[in-house]
Amino acid sequence: MARKGLLINYEFCTGCHTCEVACKQEHDYPAGRWGIIVKDLTRETEGKVQVDFLPFPTDLCDLCARRTARGEKPACVKHCMAACMSYGTVSELAAQMEELPRSVLYVPR
């Protein structure tokens, strides 16, 4: 069986935190626990401020194993308002990365 993963194209992440909320509700995590958390990366380059947002899966992320076993997308992917998250086989997602220079691939253990 092919390994599955999560591709995040942070070029278009708006930092809305919908993935965090969807994950927290799906798994009923207590305060301070997250399956995915959005980090903001603020830097100044050439006199301009640039803010990037990066949804970062934590060690609690299981890619919504119950949902994906039923053929559904992980909650974070389903609810991503910017549609910048994809779920699929690692080989499919790695191929997509060729066209997405500002992306990360998460593959849980």
mmCIF file of N, CA and C in Angstrom:
data_model
loop_
_atom_site.group_PDB
_atom_site.id
_atom_site.type_symbol
_atom_site.label_atom_id
_atom_site.label_comp_id
_atom_site.label_asym_id
_atom_site.label_seq_id
_atom_site.Cartn_x
_atom_site.Cartn_y
_atom_site.Cartn_z
ATOM 1 N N MET A 1 0.841 -1.184 0.000
ATOM 2 C CA MET A 1 0.000 0.000 0.000
ATOM 3 C C MET A 1 0.886 1.249 0.000
ATOM 4 N N ALA A 2 0.575 2.201 -0.865
ATOM 5 C CA ALA A 2 1.370 3.414 -1.003
ATOM 6 C C ALA A 2 1.222 4.310 0.228
ATOM 7 N N ARG A 3 2.337 4.885 0.652
ATOM 8 C CA ARG A 3 2.292 5.818 1.785
ATOM 9 C C ARG A 3 1.580 7.090 1.372
ATOM 10 N N LYS A 4 0.854 7.653 2.306
ATOM 11 C CA LYS A 4 0.097 8.883 2.059
ATOM 12 C C LYS A 4 0.775 10.043 2.770
ATOM 13 N N GLY A 5 0.520 11.236 2.266
ATOM 14 C CA GLY A 5 1.110 12.424 2.853
ATOM 15 C C GLY A 5 0.244 13.651 2.640
ATOM 16 N N LEU A 6 0.778 14.760 3.083
ATOM 17 C CA LEU A 6 0.100 16.045 3.016
ATOM 18 C C LEU A 6 1.050 17.032 2.348
ATOM 19 N N LEU A 7 0.606 17.645 1.263
ATOM 20 C CA LEU A 7 1.387 18.659 0.562
ATOM 21 C C LEU A 7 0.803 20.021 0.896
ATOM 22 N N ILE A 8 1.658 20.917 1.362
ATOM 23 C CA ILE A 8 1.219 22.257 1.723
ATOM 24 C C ILE A 8 1.950 23.256 0.840
ATOM 25 N N ASN A 9 1.180 23.993 0.050
ATOM 26 C CA ASN A 9 1.730 25.037 -0.809
ATOM 27 C C ASN A 9 1.608 26.350 -0.032
ATOM 28 N N TYR A 10 2.669 26.715 0.669
ATOM 29 C CA TYR A 10 2.550 27.886 1.532
ATOM 30 C C TYR A 10 2.656 29.204 0.782
ATOM 31 N N GLU A 11 2.804 29.150 -0.515
ATOM 32 C CA GLU A 11 2.756 30.364 -1.336
ATOM 33 C C GLU A 11 1.401 31.055 -1.175
ATOM 34 N N PHE A 12 0.351 30.259 -0.995
ATOM 35 C CA PHE A 12 -0.995 30.813 -0.961
ATOM 36 C C PHE A 12 -1.689 30.725 0.395
ATOM 37 N N CYS A 13 -1.009 30.223 1.414
ATOM 38 C CA CYS A 13 -1.616 30.162 2.743
ATOM 39 C C CYS A 13 -1.819 31.580 3.266
ATOM 40 N N THR A 14 -3.044 31.882 3.690
ATOM 41 C CA THR A 14 -3.379 33.224 4.169
ATOM 42 C C THR A 14 -3.311 33.348 5.689
ATOM 43 N N GLY A 15 -3.010 32.253 6.360
ATOM 44 C CA GLY A 15 -2.921 32.297 7.817
ATOM 45 C C GLY A 15 -4.282 32.360 8.490
ATOM 46 N N CYS A 16 -5.306 31.800 7.883
ATOM 47 C CA CYS A 16 -6.665 31.889 8.431
ATOM 48 C C CYS A 16 -6.880 30.955 9.631
ATOM 49 N N HIS A 17 -6.002 29.980 9.809
ATOM 50 C CA HIS A 17 -6.060 29.026 10.927
ATOM 51 C C HIS A 17 -7.240 28.050 10.845
ATOM 52 N N THR A 18 -7.919 27.996 9.704
ATOM 53 C CA THR A 18 -9.037 27.067 9.560
ATOM 54 C C THR A 18 -8.575 25.622 9.708
ATOM 55 N N CYS A 19 -7.374 25.317 9.223
ATOM 56 C CA CYS A 19 -6.855 23.949 9.360
ATOM 57 C C CYS A 19 -6.693 23.579 10.828
ATOM 58 N N GLU A 20 -6.221 24.524 11.638
ATOM 59 C CA GLU A 20 -6.068 24.284 13.084
ATOM 60 C C GLU A 20 -7.411 23.980 13.730
ATOM 61 N N VAL A 21 -8.393 24.814 13.416
ATOM 62 C CA VAL A 21 -9.721 24.659 14.008
ATOM 63 C C VAL A 21 -10.345 23.330 13.580
ATOM 64 N N ALA A 22 -10.262 23.003 12.298
ATOM 65 C CA ALA A 22 -10.845 21.757 11.791
ATOM 66 C C ALA A 22 -10.197 20.548 12.455
ATOM 67 N N CYS A 23 -8.892 20.582 12.597
ATOM 68 C CA CYS A 23 -8.167 19.476 13.227
ATOM 69 C C CYS A 23 -8.545 19.342 14.700
ATOM 70 N N LYS A 24 -8.567 20.472 15.382
ATOM 71 C CA LYS A 24 -8.883 20.462 16.810
ATOM 72 C C LYS A 24 -10.290 19.911 17.046
ATOM 73 N N GLN A 25 -11.243 20.308 16.212
ATOM 74 C CA GLN A 25 -12.612 19.817 16.353
ATOM 75 C C GLN A 25 -12.722 18.342 15.973
ATOM 76 N N GLU A 26 -12.015 17.945 14.949
ATOM 77 C CA GLU A 26 -12.056 16.546 14.503
ATOM 78 C C GLU A 26 -11.537 15.596 15.582
ATOM 79 N N HIS A 27 -10.469 16.013 16.252
ATOM 80 C CA HIS A 27 -9.810 15.134 17.230
ATOM 81 C C HIS A 27 -10.144 15.467 18.684
ATOM 82 N N ASP A 28 -10.868 16.568 18.897
ATOM 83 C CA ASP A 28 -11.237 16.986 20.252
ATOM 84 C C ASP A 28 -10.020 17.160 21.154
ATOM 85 N N TYR A 29 -8.981 17.803 20.595
ATOM 86 C CA TYR A 29 -7.772 18.052 21.382
ATOM 87 C C TYR A 29 -8.040 19.096 22.465
ATOM 88 N N PRO A 30 -7.427 18.955 23.638
ATOM 89 C CA PRO A 30 -7.590 19.953 24.695
ATOM 90 C C PRO A 30 -6.789 21.223 24.384
ATOM 91 N N ALA A 31 -7.010 22.251 25.155
ATOM 92 C CA ALA A 31 -6.288 23.511 24.976
ATOM 93 C C ALA A 31 -4.787 23.250 24.996
ATOM 94 N N GLY A 32 -4.084 23.903 24.087
ATOM 95 C CA GLY A 32 -2.637 23.777 24.028
ATOM 96 C C GLY A 32 -2.124 22.592 23.230
ATOM 97 N N ARG A 33 -3.011 21.765 22.698
ATOM 98 C CA ARG A 33 -2.615 20.604 21.887
ATOM 99 C C ARG A 33 -3.124 20.808 20.463
ATOM 100 N N TRP A 34 -2.287 20.496 19.508
ATOM 101 C CA TRP A 34 -2.625 20.737 18.113
ATOM 102 C C TRP A 34 -2.143 19.580 17.251
ATOM 103 N N GLY A 35 -2.900 19.228 16.241
ATOM 104 C CA GLY A 35 -2.451 18.276 15.238
ATOM 105 C C GLY A 35 -1.743 19.006 14.112
ATOM 106 N N ILE A 36 -2.142 20.261 13.912
ATOM 107 C CA ILE A 36 -1.488 21.143 12.948
ATOM 108 C C ILE A 36 -1.576 22.547 13.525
ATOM 109 N N ILE A 37 -0.534 23.309 13.365
ATOM 110 C CA ILE A 37 -0.512 24.675 13.886
ATOM 111 C C ILE A 37 0.107 25.582 12.831
ATOM 112 N N VAL A 38 -0.451 26.764 12.677
ATOM 113 C CA VAL A 38 0.033 27.709 11.681
ATOM 114 C C VAL A 38 1.067 28.625 12.324
ATOM 115 N N LYS A 39 2.255 28.608 11.756
ATOM 116 C CA LYS A 39 3.342 29.482 12.214
ATOM 117 C C LYS A 39 3.459 30.633 11.235
ATOM 118 N N ASP A 40 3.710 31.832 11.766
ATOM 119 C CA ASP A 40 3.949 32.950 10.857
ATOM 120 C C ASP A 40 5.432 33.272 10.859
ATOM 121 N N LEU A 41 5.944 33.486 9.664
ATOM 122 C CA LEU A 41 7.349 33.799 9.461
ATOM 123 C C LEU A 41 7.428 35.214 8.918
ATOM 124 N N THR A 42 7.850 36.142 9.749
ATOM 125 C CA THR A 42 7.925 37.541 9.351
ATOM 126 C C THR A 42 9.390 37.915 9.186
ATOM 127 N N ARG A 43 9.698 38.535 8.060
ATOM 128 C CA ARG A 43 11.069 38.965 7.824
ATOM 129 C C ARG A 43 11.065 40.215 6.957
ATOM 130 N N GLU A 44 12.169 40.931 7.049
ATOM 131 C CA GLU A 44 12.318 42.129 6.240
ATOM 132 C C GLU A 44 13.375 41.853 5.184
ATOM 133 N N THR A 45 13.018 42.107 3.945
ATOM 134 C CA THR A 45 13.962 41.948 2.848
ATOM 135 C C THR A 45 13.858 43.156 1.939
ATOM 136 N N GLU A 46 14.995 43.740 1.640
ATOM 137 C CA GLU A 46 15.057 44.904 0.763
ATOM 138 C C GLU A 46 14.111 46.014 1.210
ATOM 139 N N GLY A 47 14.036 46.241 2.521
ATOM 140 C CA GLY A 47 13.211 47.299 3.068
ATOM 141 C C GLY A 47 11.725 47.008 3.107
ATOM 142 N N LYS A 48 11.327 45.805 2.754
ATOM 143 C CA LYS A 48 9.916 45.423 2.780
ATOM 144 C C LYS A 48 9.715 44.311 3.782
ATOM 145 N N VAL A 49 8.561 44.321 4.422
ATOM 146 C CA VAL A 49 8.211 43.257 5.357
ATOM 147 C C VAL A 49 7.451 42.190 4.584
ATOM 148 N N GLN A 50 7.872 40.952 4.778
ATOM 149 C CA GLN A 50 7.170 39.826 4.154
ATOM 150 C C GLN A 50 6.700 38.892 5.258
ATOM 151 N N VAL A 51 5.435 38.529 5.188
ATOM 152 C CA VAL A 51 4.865 37.590 6.155
ATOM 153 C C VAL A 51 4.414 36.352 5.391
ATOM 154 N N ASP A 52 4.966 35.219 5.787
ATOM 155 C CA ASP A 52 4.544 33.938 5.234
ATOM 156 C C ASP A 52 3.894 33.144 6.353
ATOM 157 N N PHE A 53 2.949 32.329 5.983
ATOM 158 C CA PHE A 53 2.292 31.453 6.943
ATOM 159 C C PHE A 53 2.582 30.017 6.542
ATOM 160 N N LEU A 54 2.919 29.198 7.524
ATOM 161 C CA LEU A 54 3.233 27.802 7.249
ATOM 162 C C LEU A 54 2.470 26.904 8.195
ATOM 163 N N PRO A 55 1.462 26.179 7.686
ATOM 164 C CA PRO A 55 0.792 25.177 8.505
ATOM 165 C C PRO A 55 1.785 24.054 8.796
ATOM 166 N N PHE A 56 2.002 23.779 10.058
ATOM 167 C CA PHE A 56 3.022 22.824 10.480
ATOM 168 C C PHE A 56 2.368 21.655 11.215
ATOM 169 N N PRO A 57 2.326 20.469 10.609
ATOM 170 C CA PRO A 57 1.778 19.299 11.304
ATOM 171 C C PRO A 57 2.646 18.946 12.508
ATOM 172 N N THR A 58 2.022 18.568 13.600
ATOM 173 C CA THR A 58 2.753 18.188 14.807
ATOM 174 C C THR A 58 2.831 16.667 14.898
ATOM 175 N N ASP A 59 3.452 16.199 15.958
ATOM 176 C CA ASP A 59 3.560 14.752 16.148
ATOM 177 C C ASP A 59 2.202 14.099 16.428
ATOM 178 N N LEU A 60 1.165 14.887 16.673
ATOM 179 C CA LEU A 60 -0.177 14.338 16.876
ATOM 180 C C LEU A 60 -0.906 14.088 15.559
ATOM 181 N N CYS A 61 -0.384 14.615 14.466
ATOM 182 C CA CYS A 61 -1.053 14.479 13.174
ATOM 183 C C CYS A 61 -0.990 13.031 12.696
ATOM 184 N N ASP A 62 -2.161 12.461 12.452
ATOM 185 C CA ASP A 62 -2.257 11.113 11.883
ATOM 186 C C ASP A 62 -2.959 11.158 10.528
ATOM 187 N N LEU A 63 -3.008 12.358 9.928
ATOM 188 C CA LEU A 63 -3.706 12.589 8.661
ATOM 189 C C LEU A 63 -5.162 12.156 8.732
ATOM 190 N N CYS A 64 -5.749 12.335 9.922
ATOM 191 C CA CYS A 64 -7.161 11.979 10.138
ATOM 192 C C CYS A 64 -7.432 10.544 9.693
ATOM 193 N N ALA A 65 -6.754 9.607 10.310
ATOM 194 C CA ALA A 65 -6.828 8.197 9.935
ATOM 195 C C ALA A 65 -8.265 7.680 9.839
ATOM 196 N N ARG A 66 -9.135 8.095 10.745
ATOM 197 C CA ARG A 66 -10.535 7.635 10.682
ATOM 198 C C ARG A 66 -11.233 8.161 9.432
ATOM 199 N N ARG A 67 -11.007 9.437 9.123
ATOM 200 C CA ARG A 67 -11.642 10.036 7.943
ATOM 201 C C ARG A 67 -11.101 9.404 6.660
ATOM 202 N N THR A 68 -9.779 9.288 6.562
ATOM 203 C CA THR A 68 -9.181 8.778 5.329
ATOM 204 C C THR A 68 -9.504 7.298 5.117
ATOM 205 N N ALA A 69 -9.718 6.559 6.205
ATOM 206 C CA ALA A 69 -10.130 5.148 6.077
ATOM 207 C C ALA A 69 -11.511 5.040 5.424
ATOM 208 N N ARG A 70 -12.316 6.092 5.574
ATOM 209 C CA ARG A 70 -13.651 6.133 4.949
ATOM 210 C C ARG A 70 -13.614 6.766 3.555
ATOM 211 N N GLY A 71 -12.420 7.089 3.079
ATOM 212 C CA GLY A 71 -12.286 7.695 1.758
ATOM 213 C C GLY A 71 -12.448 9.201 1.755
ATOM 214 N N GLU A 72 -12.465 9.824 2.923
ATOM 215 C CA GLU A 72 -12.597 11.273 3.030
ATOM 216 C C GLU A 72 -11.219 11.920 3.123
ATOM 217 N N LYS A 73 -11.167 13.214 2.865
ATOM 218 C CA LYS A 73 -9.930 13.974 3.016
ATOM 219 C C LYS A 73 -9.694 14.261 4.498
ATOM 220 N N PRO A 74 -8.442 14.476 4.902
ATOM 221 C CA PRO A 74 -8.187 14.947 6.265
ATOM 222 C C PRO A 74 -8.938 16.267 6.494
ATOM 223 N N ALA A 75 -9.319 16.524 7.722
ATOM 224 C CA ALA A 75 -10.111 17.723 8.047
ATOM 225 C C ALA A 75 -9.411 19.001 7.616
ATOM 226 N N CYS A 76 -8.099 19.079 7.798
ATOM 227 C CA CYS A 76 -7.373 20.293 7.430
ATOM 228 C C CYS A 76 -7.467 20.556 5.928
ATOM 229 N N VAL A 77 -7.366 19.511 5.122
ATOM 230 C CA VAL A 77 -7.447 19.647 3.663
ATOM 231 C C VAL A 77 -8.857 20.035 3.244
ATOM 232 N N LYS A 78 -9.851 19.380 3.818
ATOM 233 C CA LYS A 78 -11.242 19.663 3.469
ATOM 234 C C LYS A 78 -11.614 21.113 3.749
ATOM 235 N N HIS A 79 -11.131 21.646 4.859
ATOM 236 C CA HIS A 79 -11.567 22.976 5.287
ATOM 237 C C HIS A 79 -10.620 24.112 4.912
ATOM 238 N N CYS A 80 -9.496 23.818 4.280
ATOM 239 C CA CYS A 80 -8.535 24.856 3.908
ATOM 240 C C CYS A 80 -9.188 25.852 2.953
ATOM 241 N N MET A 81 -9.330 27.084 3.421
ATOM 242 C CA MET A 81 -10.027 28.104 2.635
ATOM 243 C C MET A 81 -9.222 28.566 1.422
ATOM 244 N N ALA A 82 -7.908 28.455 1.481
ATOM 245 C CA ALA A 82 -7.061 28.867 0.362
ATOM 246 C C ALA A 82 -6.792 27.712 -0.597
ATOM 247 N N ALA A 83 -7.290 26.524 -0.278
ATOM 248 C CA ALA A 83 -7.087 25.326 -1.094
ATOM 249 C C ALA A 83 -5.606 25.094 -1.383
ATOM 250 N N CYS A 84 -4.783 25.307 -0.376
ATOM 251 C CA CYS A 84 -3.341 25.147 -0.559
ATOM 252 C C CYS A 84 -2.808 23.857 0.059
ATOM 253 N N MET A 85 -3.700 22.954 0.460
ATOM 254 C CA MET A 85 -3.297 21.681 1.031
ATOM 255 C C MET A 85 -3.869 20.550 0.182
ATOM 256 N N SER A 86 -3.049 19.521 -0.026
ATOM 257 C CA SER A 86 -3.476 18.352 -0.806
ATOM 258 C C SER A 86 -3.116 17.092 -0.046
ATOM 259 N N TYR A 87 -3.924 16.063 -0.223
ATOM 260 C CA TYR A 87 -3.692 14.761 0.392
ATOM 261 C C TYR A 87 -3.603 13.731 -0.717
ATOM 262 N N GLY A 88 -2.637 12.825 -0.618
ATOM 263 C CA GLY A 88 -2.516 11.780 -1.627
ATOM 264 C C GLY A 88 -1.314 10.909 -1.363
ATOM 265 N N THR A 89 -0.947 10.128 -2.363
ATOM 266 C CA THR A 89 0.234 9.282 -2.196
ATOM 267 C C THR A 89 1.481 10.161 -2.261
ATOM 268 N N VAL A 90 2.517 9.710 -1.591
ATOM 269 C CA VAL A 90 3.753 10.478 -1.547
ATOM 270 C C VAL A 90 4.290 10.704 -2.961
ATOM 271 N N SER A 91 4.212 9.698 -3.807
ATOM 272 C CA SER A 91 4.739 9.854 -5.172
ATOM 273 C C SER A 91 3.940 10.891 -5.965
ATOM 274 N N GLU A 92 2.611 10.906 -5.815
ATOM 275 C CA GLU A 92 1.782 11.908 -6.501
ATOM 276 C C GLU A 92 2.112 13.314 -6.002
ATOM 277 N N LEU A 93 2.213 13.441 -4.703
ATOM 278 C CA LEU A 93 2.475 14.757 -4.113
ATOM 279 C C LEU A 93 3.873 15.254 -4.452
ATOM 280 N N ALA A 94 4.851 14.351 -4.461
ATOM 281 C CA ALA A 94 6.218 14.737 -4.812
ATOM 282 C C ALA A 94 6.273 15.249 -6.249
ATOM 283 N N ALA A 95 5.512 14.642 -7.135
ATOM 284 C CA ALA A 95 5.456 15.101 -8.526
ATOM 285 C C ALA A 95 4.856 16.504 -8.605
ATOM 286 N N GLN A 96 3.836 16.780 -7.792
ATOM 287 C CA GLN A 96 3.221 18.114 -7.765
ATOM 288 C C GLN A 96 4.196 19.169 -7.259
ATOM 289 N N MET A 97 5.098 18.764 -6.366
ATOM 290 C CA MET A 97 6.063 19.710 -5.801
ATOM 291 C C MET A 97 6.968 20.316 -6.860
ATOM 292 N N GLU A 98 7.168 19.617 -7.967
ATOM 293 C CA GLU A 98 8.013 20.130 -9.055
ATOM 294 C C GLU A 98 7.510 21.488 -9.541
ATOM 295 N N GLU A 99 6.198 21.694 -9.484
ATOM 296 C CA GLU A 99 5.585 22.937 -9.961
ATOM 297 C C GLU A 99 5.312 23.934 -8.837
ATOM 298 N N LEU A 100 5.593 23.550 -7.606
ATOM 299 C CA LEU A 100 5.289 24.394 -6.448
ATOM 300 C C LEU A 100 6.565 24.675 -5.659
ATOM 301 N N PRO A 101 7.277 25.731 -6.014
ATOM 302 C CA PRO A 101 8.571 25.977 -5.380
ATOM 303 C C PRO A 101 8.502 26.305 -3.884
ATOM 304 N N ARG A 102 7.371 26.758 -3.403
ATOM 305 C CA ARG A 102 7.236 27.111 -1.986
ATOM 306 C C ARG A 102 6.247 26.146 -1.339
ATOM 307 N N SER A 103 6.663 24.899 -1.260
ATOM 308 C CA SER A 103 5.792 23.876 -0.707
ATOM 309 C C SER A 103 6.589 22.936 0.184
ATOM 310 N N VAL A 104 5.858 22.245 1.042
ATOM 311 C CA VAL A 104 6.458 21.244 1.920
ATOM 312 C C VAL A 104 5.600 19.985 1.858
ATOM 313 N N LEU A 105 6.251 18.854 2.071
ATOM 314 C CA LEU A 105 5.570 17.569 2.055
ATOM 315 C C LEU A 105 5.708 16.939 3.437
ATOM 316 N N TYR A 106 4.585 16.602 4.043
ATOM 317 C CA TYR A 106 4.575 15.969 5.359
ATOM 318 C C TYR A 106 4.132 14.521 5.189
ATOM 319 N N VAL A 107 4.951 13.620 5.694
ATOM 320 C CA VAL A 107 4.635 12.188 5.669
ATOM 321 C C VAL A 107 4.817 11.661 7.082
ATOM 322 N N PRO A 108 3.708 11.284 7.741
ATOM 323 C CA PRO A 108 3.838 10.795 9.116
ATOM 324 C C PRO A 108 4.509 9.421 9.168
ATOM 325 N N ARG A 109 4.954 9.068 10.351
ATOM 326 C CA ARG A 109 5.598 7.764 10.535
ATOM 327 C C ARG A 109 4.670 6.643 10.195
#
